[in-house]
Amino acid sequence: MGKKSVKLTTAVTAAVLLSSSVMAQDVATAADAGQIDGQEDKQVKGTAEKKKAAPVSLDEAKENLNIAKEQEEKTASEEKQASEAYEAAKKEESEAAQAAAEAVAKAEEAKKEAEQAFQEAVAEAEKAEAKAQDTFDQKQVEQMQAAVNTQEKSQAYTDSQELSKEAQEYLEEVQEKVTVTEEEVQQKQEALEASQADLTEKEGAVQEAQENLEQINGQISSSEAAIETAKANIVKAQEAKAQAEQDIVEAQAALEQATAVYEQAEAEAAEGSPEYKAALEKVEQAKAALSEAQAVQAEKQAALDTANAVLAQAQSAAESAQTDVDQAQKEIEIAQAEGAVAAAQESLAAAVQTEQQAQSVLNSAQSELNAAQTVKDQKDAVLNQKTQEKANAEAALEKAKQEKTAAEQAEAASKETLQEAQKAKTAAENSVASAQTAKNSADTQAEAARKQVEEKQAAVDAAQKAYDEAKKASDNAEAQIAKGSFGFFEEMGAEEALDILNNAPLKEYTEQGNEKDATSLENMKAALEWIKECNELRENHQCADLKVSDSLMAIAQSNTNASGNYIGHTGQFQVGGENLAWGSGSYDPFYGWYTEEKEDYETTGNPDNSGHYFNIIQEGFVYTGFAVNQYSVRYGAAYGQVFNWENYSEQYNDNAMTLEDYTNRFMKYYDGLMNAPQIAEEAAKKLEEAKNALASAQTTYEAAQKKAAEAATVLRQKQQANTQAARKVTSAQNEVKAAEQTTAQKVAAVTSASAKVTSVSQAVQSAKAEVNAAQRTLSDKQQAYQTAKASQEQAAQKKEEQETNLKQKRQAYRALAGKEIGETNAETAAAHLQTAQRNYQTVSAVLRTANEKLSTAKTEAESKETDLKSAQSVTAAKEADLTQAEKARDEIEAVVAADLAEKRQAVEDCKVDLQTAQQDKTDAETDIQTNTEAQKDAESQLTSLRENKPEAEAAVAVAEEARKESEGKVEEAQKIYQDAVDAITPLREAKAAYNTALSEEAKAKENYEKAVEDEAKAVQAVADAKAALEQAEAKKAEADKLSLTEAMKTPIEGANFSYLNAYVDEIKLAEKQVEEIEAVYEEKKAVLAEAKKTYDQAKLAYAEAVVDLADAQESYDQFMKTSTEQNGENVQQTEKVQKEEKTDTEERITVKTGDSAEPALYATAGMGALAAALAAWKKKHS
């Protein structure tokens, strides 16, 4: 190195050291900057003073160089120690700074959580108060509803008691009239059921006997048919047998003849030509030789096939093994590519994780920045609002004070007026009370007398009307009863029904006045009972009850009267359906219509025989009419029921009603006619008694009226005076009340306005503090966001580089594997590579073995092919010999016996014909035997069946006779049972009505008691809701006073919000921790500054030593050069020594400091930011 090189090295070294020191100093605090500058000046000055004079000789230069090297080593060691101490102090200061930052963040978070908790407490109190108010209002409404419900249930209970009493009285009346007991009805029902069960059993016996007879008849027919079939088959088989026997005779003869002809021709040919006989023998010999040669060839061919198969297998195995080796080599390459992909994936994953972490930090910083900006905007808006509210509140307070004073003065004046009015009202009220007592007594007596007159007059009117109606009914009762339903329809105004009866096509069968006619009142009454039974049956199928109309009742009566003679449907009127039945007077038509047909349908599933049953249960039928008469020409009684749909022949459905309503209407008419004479006599007596009572009541009423009028006059006078006094009191009270309310409102307004002013003033101060705090937080978040953004951009770039690398590795894998790589990792890729390598070794060994086997198989196949060719040559020679022998035979045969082959074929054809005929005979004999046996079996069965048939016919007759006898018993038992049911039905209905009334009464009582209980609960609920509302209002008032600022000074008392003290404690604890950690941080910062100072001094000292070493080396080099030139020493030896010295010097002056400018810059910048954050926090919490 020359002089210029040494100087250049020295300059670079000094620049590096200076750069490191200056960059560190640039980021130091302002307080430290001046101190460092002063130190540099002092150090530079010291360096100039310590600089030695130039050496004057080589030895002195050498000594100076050695001293400089020692000084360089010493300062380098000191600089290293100072650097390590500085780095340790810097790390401790950074950790303390981080702890301080975390403490500040924790303190801020504690305050935010406390503010949120305070706000939520107020919001929850407001919500609870509103909810309590809603509940109180709802409970008041529910209390009023409960009171109304109690009143309704009380009235319903009273009504049900009256109905129960009426039902009981009616039951007692019916009990006196009905003589049949339930036990007797039960006995008759059991007797009926027993007879019905017997009839069912007898009918089953008839059916069983009939089915047995029908089965025998069917079997007889089947046996007869089987006999005829067997006979016909036997005849056919016998004919076939005869034909086959004839064919056998003919075929046997033909065969014998053809054989004889052939044998004779063959013998003649052989006898007449020794050459032909020799030719035949040669053919046989050639055939035997050929067969032997072919057997040898086949053996050789099989051996060759086996060898070829082994060869093909070996060839395939070798090819497969070669394919496996190629594939295994490729798998190794693919596994290596997979490893490269896995490595790239790991690098990318690390980059992605770093980028995600950086992005997460950035997102968090962005969110915090946005949140801080939002909070700042909100705080600004709140401050503006609170400022305006404060101005409004102060103006409102002043106005409220003025209005309060005026209201208090008006209230005092109104109270004086009220006292005077109340005195006058008291005197007037005493006078009215006395007059009212006299008036009430007179009115009570007059009202009682008036009600008596009204009641008596109403009794006379009712008695007169009842008498007139009863007298008229009595006079016309017999004639009206004789009119039957005609009279009923006339009374009801049923014109359509009358027209039906009077103008029916078969009206001649209706006999008005005949007791047995369907129009008689008794039969019409009975018909309504049958409709009741029909509706009960429909209930079993969830069908609605049928309604009854006058027109359909008239149609049923007309049709039934006609059908009693006609025994069938008349078709007089277009209705939806009709059921008809005929039987004795006690017969139940629904037994046949419903019970029997229902059973038949459920048994057979065939609806064709169950039309009456489906009419009864059809949901579409809405209306009905029923009739019964007692002069059926064949059975004694006829029953008819018609049905109709909603929109079919609608004129017949007019004025239809429920069966109960229709029955009540009919029975009212019926009872009125049957009891008409007695009713008229009793009505006359009641009319006379009512008139006498009316006259007496009128006299009493007139006297009471006069007395009441006099008392009323006195009362009116007193009331007028009292009214005037009351009006004055009321007016005065209203004025006082209004004045008091006005005063209270004004006082409350002043209080409220004053509190409002205080509240909004505090809110303004709080809002200002919150705005300042929000601004400080926003500034901190902006700085944090910029730092996070820079880190994220750097991480994103690194991720893109790794993505590109992974893409390239995947493309390389796809080029090898021919597909996209799936999920993998380094461990999996390594396992795949290891597996691929082991597989390659395995398949290589397999390939070597396969090639060896292939070579062996080729040799064996070639040997077998040679053997086969030799055998084929022998076979070809033998085939030629046979061909030559056959040719010679054929030439001789053509000359000696040209037709010998034809005769030989004729013999073969005859043999086939004989075999066919023999088989036909065997088949025919089999058919004969089979059909003969079938005929014998059928004849035996037929004989047995014909013997059993008379007995089955007798059983049917006996069973039918028993059924008829049982049927008569059922009809008799049915009539007896029905009479008992009819007799006891009124009692049953009365009991049912009474039980229903009792049930309704119990239910009404239960409902009433529950209503009373519910009302009590509702009253209690109102009280509870009111208490809850008062509690919520108190809590709301307490919540309105909450203040975090005050809570920091004085703990919150009371159970409702004392839990908020925990948040305050957290704030205080966090602030204390900030102060403690800040003290630690200040301590570490001071230590760092001292270490920095020592480190800077060490670097400057080291820089001086480096400069001195460079100068000493330069001087030494100069003296060495001069000495060499003067003394003529070995130039090469001198240059070697000089080079070694230079190398040592250059190594020494190379920068050895551990200071990194960029990290130092970032670290110091971070410390500056922390210092700013701490300063801001202190200012905020001071």
mmCIF file of C-alpha atoms in Angstrom, residues 11-144:
data_model
loop_
_atom_site.group_PDB
_atom_site.id
_atom_site.type_symbol
_atom_site.label_atom_id
_atom_site.label_comp_id
_atom_site.label_asym_id
_atom_site.label_seq_id
_atom_site.Cartn_x
_atom_site.Cartn_y
_atom_site.Cartn_z
ATOM 1 C CA ALA A 11 -10.007 9.004 5.795
ATOM 2 C CA VAL A 12 -12.574 6.239 5.303
ATOM 3 C CA THR A 13 -12.046 4.956 8.829
ATOM 4 C CA ALA A 14 -12.475 8.406 10.335
ATOM 5 C CA ALA A 15 -15.563 9.027 8.205
ATOM 6 C CA VAL A 16 -17.130 5.768 9.340
ATOM 7 C CA LEU A 17 -16.505 6.488 12.984
ATOM 8 C CA LEU A 18 -17.709 10.049 12.643
ATOM 9 C CA SER A 19 -20.819 8.944 10.729
ATOM 10 C CA SER A 20 -21.732 6.420 13.427
ATOM 11 C CA SER A 21 -21.351 8.973 16.181
ATOM 12 C CA VAL A 22 -23.141 11.781 14.397
ATOM 13 C CA MET A 23 -26.174 9.613 13.476
ATOM 14 C CA ALA A 24 -26.538 8.510 17.047
ATOM 15 C CA GLN A 25 -26.243 12.077 18.244
ATOM 16 C CA ASP A 26 -28.851 13.336 15.767
ATOM 17 C CA VAL A 27 -31.572 11.314 17.401
ATOM 18 C CA ALA A 28 -30.629 12.082 20.984
ATOM 19 C CA THR A 29 -32.738 14.389 23.114
ATOM 20 C CA ALA A 30 -32.247 18.137 22.936
ATOM 21 C CA ALA A 31 -30.753 18.167 26.415
ATOM 22 C CA ASP A 32 -28.084 15.653 25.418
ATOM 23 C CA ALA A 33 -27.222 17.259 22.076
ATOM 24 C CA GLY A 34 -25.362 20.241 23.469
ATOM 25 C CA GLN A 35 -23.415 18.098 25.864
ATOM 26 C CA ILE A 36 -22.273 15.771 23.085
ATOM 27 C CA ASP A 37 -21.226 18.682 20.894
ATOM 28 C CA GLY A 38 -19.118 20.068 23.725
ATOM 29 C CA GLN A 39 -17.463 16.712 24.265
ATOM 30 C CA GLU A 40 -16.540 16.451 20.578
ATOM 31 C CA ASP A 41 -14.932 19.855 20.611
ATOM 32 C CA LYS A 42 -13.002 18.944 23.714
ATOM 33 C CA GLN A 43 -11.919 15.613 22.300
ATOM 34 C CA VAL A 44 -10.812 17.098 18.988
ATOM 35 C CA LYS A 45 -8.782 19.689 20.890
ATOM 36 C CA GLY A 46 -7.204 16.994 23.003
ATOM 37 C CA THR A 47 -6.279 15.027 19.926
ATOM 38 C CA ALA A 48 -4.462 18.000 18.470
ATOM 39 C CA GLU A 49 -2.517 18.553 21.678
ATOM 40 C CA LYS A 50 -1.465 14.908 22.002
ATOM 41 C CA LYS A 51 -0.235 14.634 18.399
ATOM 42 C CA LYS A 52 3.521 13.810 18.431
ATOM 43 C CA ALA A 53 6.297 15.379 16.366
ATOM 44 C CA ALA A 54 7.382 13.566 13.196
ATOM 45 C CA PRO A 55 10.096 10.829 13.676
ATOM 46 C CA VAL A 56 13.626 11.565 12.516
ATOM 47 C CA SER A 57 14.876 8.028 11.957
ATOM 48 C CA LEU A 58 13.730 4.546 10.911
ATOM 49 C CA ASP A 59 14.065 3.211 14.434
ATOM 50 C CA GLU A 60 12.026 6.041 15.844
ATOM 51 C CA ALA A 61 9.374 5.482 13.142
ATOM 52 C CA LYS A 62 9.406 1.769 13.967
ATOM 53 C CA GLU A 63 8.990 2.559 17.682
ATOM 54 C CA ASN A 64 6.215 5.021 16.943
ATOM 55 C CA LEU A 65 4.480 2.381 14.808
ATOM 56 C CA ASN A 66 4.628 -0.213 17.605
ATOM 57 C CA ILE A 67 3.353 2.303 20.148
ATOM 58 C CA ALA A 68 0.513 3.231 17.789
ATOM 59 C CA LYS A 69 -0.445 -0.446 17.397
ATOM 60 C CA GLU A 70 -0.522 -0.948 21.154
ATOM 61 C CA GLN A 71 -2.648 2.156 21.559
ATOM 62 C CA GLU A 72 -4.978 0.905 18.805
ATOM 63 C CA GLU A 73 -5.409 -2.457 20.553
ATOM 64 C CA LYS A 74 -6.112 -0.787 23.899
ATOM 65 C CA THR A 75 -8.684 1.688 22.532
ATOM 66 C CA ALA A 76 -10.316 -1.021 20.420
ATOM 67 C CA SER A 77 -10.822 -3.147 23.546
ATOM 68 C CA GLU A 78 -12.175 -0.178 25.480
ATOM 69 C CA GLU A 79 -14.513 0.742 22.585
ATOM 70 C CA LYS A 80 -15.837 -2.848 22.475
ATOM 71 C CA GLN A 81 -16.536 -2.886 26.221
ATOM 72 C CA ALA A 82 -18.257 0.494 26.014
ATOM 73 C CA SER A 83 -20.320 -0.724 23.047
ATOM 74 C CA GLU A 84 -21.490 -3.825 24.932
ATOM 75 C CA ALA A 85 -22.409 -1.735 27.965
ATOM 76 C CA TYR A 86 -24.246 0.726 25.732
ATOM 77 C CA GLU A 87 -26.222 -2.051 23.996
ATOM 78 C CA ALA A 88 -27.187 -3.570 27.368
ATOM 79 C CA ALA A 89 -28.345 -0.162 28.654
ATOM 80 C CA LYS A 90 -30.221 0.479 25.439
ATOM 81 C CA LYS A 91 -32.042 -2.878 25.756
ATOM 82 C CA GLU A 92 -33.013 -2.176 29.366
ATOM 83 C CA GLU A 93 -34.190 1.316 28.446
ATOM 84 C CA SER A 94 -36.249 -0.119 25.533
ATOM 85 C CA GLU A 95 -37.869 -2.704 27.805
ATOM 86 C CA ALA A 96 -38.674 0.001 30.346
ATOM 87 C CA ALA A 97 -40.111 2.165 27.563
ATOM 88 C CA GLN A 98 -42.288 -0.718 26.393
ATOM 89 C CA ALA A 99 -43.492 -1.327 29.923
ATOM 90 C CA ALA A 100 -44.312 2.356 30.282
ATOM 91 C CA ALA A 101 -46.238 2.363 27.007
ATOM 92 C CA GLU A 102 -48.211 -0.674 28.087
ATOM 93 C CA ALA A 103 -48.977 0.923 31.450
ATOM 94 C CA VAL A 104 -50.234 4.089 29.738
ATOM 95 C CA ALA A 105 -52.420 2.021 27.392
ATOM 96 C CA LYS A 106 -53.759 0.032 30.352
ATOM 97 C CA ALA A 107 -54.605 3.237 32.216
ATOM 98 C CA GLU A 108 -56.420 4.623 29.163
ATOM 99 C CA GLU A 109 -58.328 1.356 28.751
ATOM 100 C CA ALA A 110 -59.317 1.367 32.432
ATOM 101 C CA LYS A 111 -60.750 4.848 32.072
ATOM 102 C CA LYS A 112 -62.625 3.931 28.878
ATOM 103 C CA GLU A 113 -64.134 0.887 30.551
ATOM 104 C CA ALA A 114 -65.158 3.011 33.542
ATOM 105 C CA GLU A 115 -66.776 5.647 31.330
ATOM 106 C CA GLN A 116 -68.605 2.916 29.423
ATOM 107 C CA ALA A 117 -69.776 1.318 32.682
ATOM 108 C CA PHE A 118 -71.093 4.657 33.986
ATOM 109 C CA GLN A 119 -72.953 5.312 30.713
ATOM 110 C CA GLU A 120 -74.420 1.801 30.702
ATOM 111 C CA ALA A 121 -75.551 2.208 34.316
ATOM 112 C CA VAL A 122 -77.490 5.360 33.423
ATOM 113 C CA ALA A 123 -78.933 3.762 30.268
ATOM 114 C CA GLU A 124 -80.000 0.642 32.147
ATOM 115 C CA ALA A 125 -81.667 2.756 34.859
ATOM 116 C CA GLU A 126 -83.589 4.692 32.191
ATOM 117 C CA LYS A 127 -84.606 1.448 30.494
ATOM 118 C CA ALA A 128 -85.679 -0.103 33.793
ATOM 119 C CA GLU A 129 -87.777 2.963 34.652
ATOM 120 C CA ALA A 130 -89.535 2.900 31.270
ATOM 121 C CA LYS A 131 -90.148 -0.826 31.569
ATOM 122 C CA ALA A 132 -91.533 -0.420 35.103
ATOM 123 C CA GLN A 133 -93.873 2.363 33.899
ATOM 124 C CA ASP A 134 -95.133 0.163 31.037
ATOM 125 C CA THR A 135 -95.675 -2.707 33.444
ATOM 126 C CA PHE A 136 -97.605 -0.495 35.883
ATOM 127 C CA ASP A 137 -99.850 0.800 33.093
ATOM 128 C CA GLN A 138 -100.453 -2.713 31.790
ATOM 129 C CA LYS A 139 -101.286 -4.043 35.254
ATOM 130 C CA GLN A 140 -103.843 -1.258 35.770
ATOM 131 C CA VAL A 141 -105.549 -2.236 32.507
ATOM 132 C CA GLU A 142 -105.484 -5.896 33.528
ATOM 133 C CA GLN A 143 -107.046 -4.991 36.911
ATOM 134 C CA MET A 144 -109.959 -3.235 35.210
#
